[in-house]
Coordinates of C-alpha atoms in Angstrom, one line a residue:
M9 CA 91.0 94.6 82.2
L10 CA 91.5 98.3 83.0
S11 CA 91.3 100.4 79.8
F12 CA 94.9 101.7 80.2
G13 CA 96.3 98.2 79.7
F14 CA 95.2 97.9 76.1
V15 CA 97.6 100.7 75.1
V16 CA 100.6 98.7 76.2
V17 CA 99.6 95.2 74.9
L18 CA 97.9 96.3 71.7
V19 CA 100.6 95.0 69.3
A20 CA 100.8 91.8 71.3
V21 CA 97.3 90.8 70.6
T22 CA 96.4 92.4 67.3
G23 CA 97.9 92.7 63.8
A24 CA 98.7 89.0 63.2
G25 CA 101.4 88.6 60.5
T26 CA 103.1 91.9 61.1
G27 CA 106.7 92.1 62.0
A28 CA 105.8 93.4 65.5
E29 CA 103.4 90.5 66.0
R30 CA 106.0 88.0 64.9
G31 CA 108.5 89.5 67.2
Y32 CA 106.2 89.2 70.2
R33 CA 105.5 85.6 69.4
L34 CA 109.2 84.8 69.0
L35 CA 109.9 86.2 72.5
T36 CA 107.0 84.4 74.2
E37 CA 106.9 81.1 72.2
T38 CA 110.4 80.3 71.0
P39 CA 113.1 79.1 73.4
L40 CA 116.4 80.8 72.3
L41 CA 118.5 79.5 75.2
P42 CA 118.8 76.1 76.9
P43 CA 116.0 75.6 79.4
D44 CA 116.3 76.7 83.0
F45 CA 114.0 74.2 84.7
S46 CA 110.9 72.1 84.1
E47 CA 107.3 72.5 84.9
E48 CA 107.7 69.6 87.5
V49 CA 110.4 71.6 89.3
F50 CA 108.3 74.8 89.3
Q51 CA 105.3 73.0 90.7
E52 CA 107.5 71.7 93.5
V53 CA 109.4 74.9 94.3
W54 CA 107.0 75.9 97.1
R55 CA 108.5 73.2 99.2
S56 CA 111.7 75.3 99.3
W57 CA 110.0 78.3 100.8
P58 CA 110.2 79.6 104.4
E59 CA 108.0 77.6 106.8
S60 CA 105.1 79.9 107.2
L61 CA 104.7 80.4 103.5
R62 CA 105.2 76.7 102.8
E63 CA 102.4 75.9 105.2
E64 CA 100.1 78.3 103.4
A65 CA 101.0 76.8 100.1
E66 CA 100.4 73.3 101.3
R67 CA 96.9 74.2 102.2
A68 CA 96.3 76.0 98.9
T69 CA 94.9 74.6 95.7
P70 CA 97.4 74.0 92.9
E71 CA 96.1 77.1 91.1
R72 CA 96.5 79.3 94.1
R73 CA 99.9 77.8 94.8
R74 CA 101.0 78.7 91.3
E75 CA 99.7 82.2 91.8
M76 CA 101.7 82.4 95.0
A77 CA 104.9 81.5 93.1
F78 CA 104.2 84.1 90.4
E79 CA 103.8 86.7 93.2
R80 CA 106.9 85.6 95.0
Y81 CA 109.2 85.8 91.9
G82 CA 107.6 88.7 90.0
L83 CA 106.0 86.7 87.2
T84 CA 102.8 87.7 85.5
R85 CA 100.3 85.9 83.3
R86 CA 100.4 86.8 79.7
P87 CA 98.1 89.6 78.4
G88 CA 94.7 88.1 77.6
E89 CA 95.0 85.1 79.8
A90 CA 92.5 84.7 82.6
T91 CA 93.9 84.5 86.1
G92 CA 92.3 81.1 87.1
G93 CA 93.4 77.6 86.4
P94 CA 91.9 75.1 84.0
G95 CA 88.1 75.3 84.1
E96 CA 88.1 78.6 86.0
D97 CA 87.2 82.1 84.7
G98 CA 86.4 80.8 81.3
V99 CA 89.8 79.1 80.8
D100 CA 89.9 76.1 78.4
P101 CA 90.1 73.1 80.7
D102 CA 92.6 71.6 78.3
A103 CA 94.8 74.7 78.3
G104 CA 97.0 73.7 81.2
P105 CA 98.5 75.9 83.9
V106 CA 98.7 79.7 83.3
K107 CA 102.0 80.5 81.5
P108 CA 104.2 83.4 82.5
L109 CA 105.0 86.3 80.2
Q110 CA 108.6 86.1 81.3
Y111 CA 109.4 82.5 80.2
V112 CA 108.8 80.3 77.2
V113 CA 107.2 77.1 78.3
D114 CA 107.3 74.5 75.6
D115 CA 105.0 71.5 75.1
A116 CA 107.4 69.3 77.1
G117 CA 107.1 71.6 80.1
N118 CA 110.6 73.2 79.8
W119 CA 110.9 76.8 81.1
T120 CA 113.3 79.1 79.3
M121 CA 113.8 82.7 80.3
N122 CA 113.1 85.4 77.7
C123 CA 113.8 89.1 77.4
L124 CA 110.4 89.9 79.1
A125 CA 111.8 88.6 82.4
C126 CA 113.2 92.1 82.9
H127 CA 111.2 94.0 80.3
G128 CA 107.8 92.6 80.9
G129 CA 106.3 93.8 84.2
S130 CA 102.9 95.0 85.3
V131 CA 101.1 98.3 85.6
L132 CA 98.5 98.7 88.3
G133 CA 98.2 94.9 88.5
E134 CA 97.8 94.3 84.7
P135 CA 100.5 92.5 82.7
A136 CA 102.4 95.0 80.5
P137 CA 105.0 93.9 78.0
G138 CA 107.6 96.6 77.7
A139 CA 107.2 97.8 81.3
P140 CA 110.2 97.3 83.5
N141 CA 109.6 94.3 85.7
N142 CA 110.1 96.0 89.1
R143 CA 108.9 92.8 90.9
F144 CA 111.3 90.3 89.3
D145 CA 113.4 88.4 91.9
L146 CA 115.7 86.2 89.8
Q147 CA 118.2 85.7 92.6
T148 CA 115.6 84.2 95.0
M149 CA 113.9 82.2 92.3
T150 CA 117.2 80.7 91.1
E151 CA 118.2 79.8 94.7
E152 CA 114.9 78.1 95.4
I153 CA 114.8 76.4 92.0
R154 CA 118.3 75.0 92.6
R155 CA 117.3 73.6 96.1
T156 CA 114.3 72.0 94.5
K157 CA 116.3 70.4 91.8
L158 CA 118.8 69.0 94.3
R159 CA 115.9 67.6 96.3
L160 CA 114.3 66.0 93.3
G161 CA 117.6 64.8 91.8
K162 CA 117.4 66.9 88.7
P163 CA 120.4 68.2 86.8
L164 CA 121.5 71.8 87.5
S165 CA 121.5 74.4 84.7
R166 CA 124.1 77.0 83.8
M167 CA 122.0 79.6 85.7
D168 CA 121.9 77.4 88.8
L169 CA 125.7 77.1 88.8
G170 CA 126.6 80.6 87.6
S171 CA 124.5 82.3 90.3
L172 CA 126.8 80.7 92.9
V173 CA 129.6 83.1 91.8
I174 CA 127.8 85.9 89.9
P175 CA 125.0 87.8 91.8
L176 CA 121.9 88.0 89.7
G177 CA 120.5 90.9 91.6
T178 CA 120.6 92.0 95.2
T179 CA 117.3 93.9 95.3
V180 CA 113.9 92.9 94.0
G181 CA 113.3 94.5 90.6
T182 CA 116.9 95.0 89.7
T183 CA 119.4 92.7 87.9
N184 CA 123.1 92.4 87.3
A185 CA 122.4 92.0 83.5
V186 CA 125.1 94.3 82.2
V187 CA 127.7 92.0 83.7
F188 CA 126.0 89.0 82.1
G189 CA 126.5 90.6 78.7
Q190 CA 130.2 91.4 79.4
G191 CA 130.8 87.9 80.7
L192 CA 129.2 86.3 77.6
M193 CA 131.1 88.6 75.2
H194 CA 134.4 87.8 76.9
Y195 CA 134.5 84.3 75.5
R196 CA 133.8 85.3 71.9
D197 CA 135.9 86.7 69.0
A198 CA 134.6 89.4 66.7
E199 CA 132.8 86.9 64.5
L200 CA 131.2 85.3 67.6
N201 CA 133.3 82.2 67.6
V202 CA 133.8 80.7 71.1
V203 CA 137.4 81.2 72.2
E204 CA 139.4 80.1 75.3
R205 CA 140.4 83.0 77.6
P206 CA 141.2 83.2 81.3
P207 CA 138.3 84.3 83.5
E208 CA 137.9 88.0 83.9
S209 CA 136.6 89.9 87.0
F210 CA 133.7 92.3 86.6
D211 CA 132.3 95.2 88.6
H212 CA 129.0 93.8 89.7
H213 CA 126.2 96.3 90.0
D214 CA 122.4 96.2 89.9
M215 CA 120.4 98.0 87.2
D216 CA 116.8 98.9 86.8
A217 CA 115.6 97.7 83.4
P218 CA 114.5 100.5 81.0
A219 CA 111.0 100.7 79.6
W220 CA 110.8 99.3 76.1
W221 CA 108.2 101.9 75.1
H222 CA 111.1 104.4 74.9
F223 CA 112.9 102.3 72.3
H224 CA 111.4 104.0 69.2
K225 CA 112.9 107.4 70.4
R226 CA 116.4 106.2 71.3
T227 CA 119.3 106.2 68.8
H228 CA 121.6 104.1 71.1
L229 CA 121.2 101.4 73.7
Y230 CA 121.9 101.4 77.4
I231 CA 121.9 104.2 80.0
D232 CA 125.3 105.5 78.8
G233 CA 124.2 105.2 75.1
F234 CA 127.4 103.5 74.1
A235 CA 126.0 101.0 71.5
E236 CA 124.1 102.1 68.4
K237 CA 120.5 100.8 68.3
G238 CA 120.1 97.9 65.9
H239 CA 118.5 94.4 65.7
R240 CA 121.8 92.6 66.1
G241 CA 122.6 94.4 69.4
L242 CA 119.4 92.9 70.8
M243 CA 120.9 89.4 70.4
Q244 CA 123.9 89.8 72.7
F245 CA 122.3 88.1 75.7
M246 CA 121.9 84.8 73.7
L247 CA 125.7 84.3 73.7
V248 CA 125.7 81.0 75.6
P249 CA 128.1 78.4 74.3
E250 CA 125.3 76.3 72.7
N251 CA 124.6 79.2 70.3
G252 CA 127.4 79.4 67.8
P253 CA 127.9 82.0 65.0
D254 CA 125.5 80.3 62.7
F255 CA 122.7 80.6 65.2
F256 CA 122.9 84.4 65.2
R257 CA 123.0 84.6 61.4
R258 CA 120.0 82.3 61.1
R259 CA 118.0 84.3 63.6
E260 CA 118.8 87.7 62.2
D261 CA 115.5 88.2 60.5
D262 CA 113.7 87.0 63.6
F263 CA 115.3 89.9 65.5
R264 CA 114.4 92.4 62.8
D265 CA 110.9 91.4 63.9
V266 CA 111.8 91.8 67.6
F267 CA 113.2 95.3 66.7
A268 CA 109.8 96.1 65.0
Y269 CA 108.0 94.9 68.1
L270 CA 110.0 97.1 70.5
S271 CA 109.6 100.0 68.1
S272 CA 105.8 99.6 68.1
L273 CA 105.4 99.8 71.9
R274 CA 103.9 102.9 73.5
P275 CA 103.3 103.6 77.2
P276 CA 99.9 103.5 78.9
K277 CA 98.0 106.6 79.8
Y278 CA 97.6 107.5 83.5
P279 CA 94.1 106.3 84.5
G280 CA 93.6 108.5 87.5
E281 CA 92.5 112.0 88.0
I282 CA 94.7 114.8 86.7
D283 CA 94.4 118.5 87.6
R284 CA 94.6 119.8 84.0
G285 CA 95.2 123.4 85.1
L286 CA 98.0 122.5 87.4
A287 CA 99.5 120.1 84.8
E288 CA 99.5 122.9 82.2
T289 CA 101.4 125.1 84.7
G290 CA 103.8 122.2 85.2
R291 CA 104.3 121.9 81.4
G292 CA 105.6 125.4 81.3
V293 CA 108.0 124.8 84.2
F294 CA 109.1 121.5 82.7
N295 CA 109.8 123.0 79.3
E296 CA 111.9 125.7 80.8
S297 CA 113.8 123.6 83.4
C298 CA 113.8 119.9 82.2
A299 CA 113.2 119.8 78.4
E300 CA 116.8 120.5 77.4
C301 CA 117.7 116.9 78.5
H302 CA 114.4 115.0 78.6
G303 CA 112.8 116.6 75.5
T304 CA 109.3 118.0 74.9
Y305 CA 106.0 116.2 74.6
G306 CA 102.7 116.5 72.7
P307 CA 102.4 117.7 69.1
G308 CA 105.7 118.8 67.8
G309 CA 107.6 117.3 70.7
S310 CA 111.1 116.2 70.2
Y311 CA 113.7 114.1 72.2
P312 CA 117.4 115.1 72.0
N313 CA 119.1 111.8 73.0
R314 CA 121.4 114.0 75.1
R315 CA 124.2 112.4 77.2
V316 CA 124.7 114.4 80.4
P317 CA 128.3 114.5 81.7
M318 CA 128.9 112.9 85.0
D319 CA 130.1 116.1 86.6
E320 CA 126.8 117.6 85.7
I321 CA 124.3 114.8 86.5
G322 CA 126.1 113.6 89.6
T323 CA 124.2 110.3 89.9
D324 CA 125.9 107.0 90.9
A325 CA 128.9 106.5 88.6
V326 CA 129.5 102.8 89.2
R327 CA 127.5 101.8 86.1
L328 CA 129.6 104.1 83.9
R329 CA 132.9 102.7 85.2
A330 CA 131.8 99.1 85.1
L331 CA 132.1 98.8 81.3
S332 CA 135.8 99.3 80.5
P333 CA 136.9 101.0 77.3
A334 CA 138.5 97.6 76.3
G335 CA 135.1 95.9 76.8
R336 CA 133.3 98.5 74.8
Q337 CA 135.8 98.3 72.0
K338 CA 135.4 94.5 72.0
Y339 CA 131.7 95.1 71.3
A340 CA 132.4 97.8 68.7
D341 CA 134.6 95.4 66.8
S342 CA 132.0 92.6 66.9
W343 CA 129.3 91.4 64.5
F344 CA 126.7 92.9 66.8
A345 CA 127.9 96.5 66.1
E346 CA 127.4 96.1 62.4
G347 CA 123.7 95.9 62.7
G348 CA 122.9 99.5 63.6
E349 CA 120.3 101.8 61.9
T350 CA 123.1 103.6 60.0
D351 CA 125.7 102.3 57.6
E352 CA 128.6 103.2 59.9
R353 CA 129.3 101.9 63.4
S354 CA 128.9 104.5 66.1
T355 CA 129.9 102.8 69.3
V356 CA 131.0 105.2 72.0
I357 CA 134.1 103.8 73.6
E358 CA 134.5 106.3 76.4
P359 CA 131.1 107.9 77.3
D360 CA 131.4 110.7 79.9
G361 CA 127.9 110.3 81.4
Y362 CA 124.4 109.0 81.2
V363 CA 121.7 109.6 78.5
A364 CA 118.7 111.4 80.0
P365 CA 115.8 109.1 79.1
P366 CA 112.5 110.0 77.5
L367 CA 109.7 110.4 80.1
D368 CA 106.8 109.0 78.2
G369 CA 104.8 106.9 80.6
V370 CA 107.2 107.8 83.4
W371 CA 104.4 107.4 86.0
A372 CA 104.2 103.7 85.1
S373 CA 107.9 102.8 85.4
P374 CA 109.0 103.2 89.0
P375 CA 111.5 103.1 90.7
Y376 CA 113.7 105.8 89.2
F377 CA 117.3 106.5 88.1
H378 CA 119.3 103.9 86.3
N379 CA 119.9 101.8 89.4
G380 CA 116.3 102.0 90.7
S381 CA 117.4 103.9 93.9
V382 CA 114.5 106.5 94.0
P383 CA 111.1 105.0 94.7
T384 CA 108.8 107.8 93.5
L385 CA 108.7 110.9 91.2
W386 CA 108.1 113.0 94.3
H387 CA 111.5 111.9 95.6
V388 CA 113.1 112.6 92.3
L389 CA 111.8 116.2 92.6
H390 CA 112.9 116.5 96.2
P391 CA 116.6 115.5 96.2
D392 CA 117.0 116.3 99.9
R393 CA 114.1 114.0 100.9
R394 CA 115.1 110.8 99.3
P395 CA 115.1 107.9 101.7
T396 CA 118.5 106.3 102.5
V397 CA 116.9 102.8 103.2
W398 CA 113.4 102.0 102.1
H399 CA 111.3 98.9 101.5
R400 CA 108.2 98.2 99.5
I401 CA 105.0 98.0 101.5
D402 CA 103.2 96.1 98.8
D403 CA 102.9 96.0 95.0
S404 CA 100.3 98.8 94.7
M405 CA 101.0 102.3 93.5
D406 CA 101.4 105.5 95.5
H407 CA 99.2 107.9 93.5
D408 CA 100.2 110.9 95.7
R409 CA 103.9 110.7 95.1
I410 CA 103.6 108.6 91.9
G411 CA 105.7 105.5 92.3
L412 CA 106.1 102.6 94.7
R413 CA 104.4 102.5 98.1
V414 CA 107.4 102.4 100.4
E415 CA 108.4 103.0 104.0
E416 CA 111.6 104.6 105.1
V417 CA 113.5 102.5 107.6
E418 CA 116.8 102.5 109.5
G419 CA 118.1 99.4 107.8
V420 CA 117.4 96.0 106.3
D421 CA 115.5 93.6 108.6
W422 CA 118.2 90.9 108.6
G423 CA 116.3 89.0 111.2
N424 CA 113.6 88.0 108.7
P425 CA 114.3 84.4 107.7
D426 CA 112.7 85.0 104.3
V427 CA 115.5 86.1 102.0
A428 CA 112.9 87.3 99.4
A429 CA 111.4 89.7 102.0
R430 CA 114.9 91.1 102.8
R431 CA 115.5 91.7 99.1
R432 CA 112.5 94.1 99.1
Y433 CA 114.7 96.6 101.0
F434 CA 116.8 99.1 99.0
D435 CA 119.8 100.4 100.8
T436 CA 121.3 103.3 98.9
R437 CA 124.5 103.1 101.0
R438 CA 125.5 99.9 99.2
Y439 CA 127.9 99.9 96.2
G440 CA 126.3 101.1 93.0
K441 CA 123.0 101.9 94.7
G442 CA 123.5 105.5 95.5
N443 CA 120.5 107.9 95.1
G444 CA 122.4 111.2 94.9
G445 CA 122.7 113.5 92.0
H446 CA 120.1 114.9 89.5
D447 CA 119.8 117.9 91.9
F448 CA 118.2 120.2 89.3
P449 CA 114.7 120.1 90.9
A450 CA 116.2 121.8 94.0
A451 CA 116.1 125.1 92.0
L452 CA 112.3 124.9 91.9
D453 CA 110.0 126.0 94.6
D454 CA 107.4 123.7 96.2
S455 CA 104.5 125.0 94.0
E456 CA 106.6 124.4 90.8
R457 CA 107.5 120.9 91.9
R458 CA 103.8 120.1 92.6
A459 CA 103.0 121.4 89.1
V460 CA 105.7 119.3 87.4
L461 CA 104.6 116.2 89.3
E462 CA 101.1 116.7 88.0
Y463 CA 102.4 117.3 84.4
L464 CA 104.4 114.1 84.5
K465 CA 101.2 112.1 84.9
T466 CA 100.1 113.3 81.4
L467 CA 103.2 112.0 79.6

């Protein structure tokens, strides 16, 4: 394992018995929702792939076939697990197939999604709990799992059916998760009892998951900072009908441990070369031009948790409008909002903009902006050079521009029969996917922007 990886996963593999360790184990070992599918279904999903990929999988060993499925859907092995199958690379021959970080797989072979599906990605090829999963393709995975179940005669899950009417994410690495939370909350009262209500329409939009290693610095959750940070707020996405009010009260201490786990995470350090002189110049430019919103770093550094008004930041506003004041008030009146770090509720019902995030480990969390519309930090710093439509070349990192390796193109290759390949394109002309705004770097000259880019590697 590369040395940088240990920084991210340290609390996941050491400190047994601590709250942070218990929180990690809960996320990875305890199913908190009904299962999504079985091991049998996952092992057969390759038969639902496009023909060329299906032919390759048919010739492959079961271990390689599983690896192909992990690659296709953006799943990673868990930290500390070898990459090979039973009997390979020192793996216990009785250990069974490699388990994903993003799902709990119980002894009966049931797969249940956990929070690390979106918040457990990889950094330079190594699994990294807390890193945004910029490779996760839940929509494609659900479509192909559903086809596999139908072929095998297996019952469909709520995810299989819900995805027919609610998009799970239109671009690889982004999800419609904010709408999931609204939809689940819609059918509960303030005490989390299930209630009958007519369906409500929501403003669907894709989001880029935030890095969990910023959690310890934040006072509020979400890009608009409307919900005070607390262990109860972390439980909202478990509001399936099977989980009644008693479930949440029984699990409250468990999520105090999850809160401790998130609070303990820190970003990896950039493992490549850094021009320290240029970075020091960049630090000065950054502190003068960027620190007011993003904070300062190093000894004595501080983070302001500043919400930047929309007329100042100018980034895509769909996310801000998508949560109505009534929906925010519903959350504010609920049991979840009572679990903040302060004694008083501090839900913001009508935020006027987005909270500028901390930039610790920013090099390791592409793409950028709340909707994932900007592929590299170089493009963040060059507002007039951001690509309108881009697609990922592969899963490696662009060390020159710091971010995803992408190619700018005229449009999506709709002729490609592989829907997963089409979802690797990002079209900023689509609703909620705009890459405009955050034009502040335009005031810097080219040498200043080069220096700031070098400095961002050090955070």
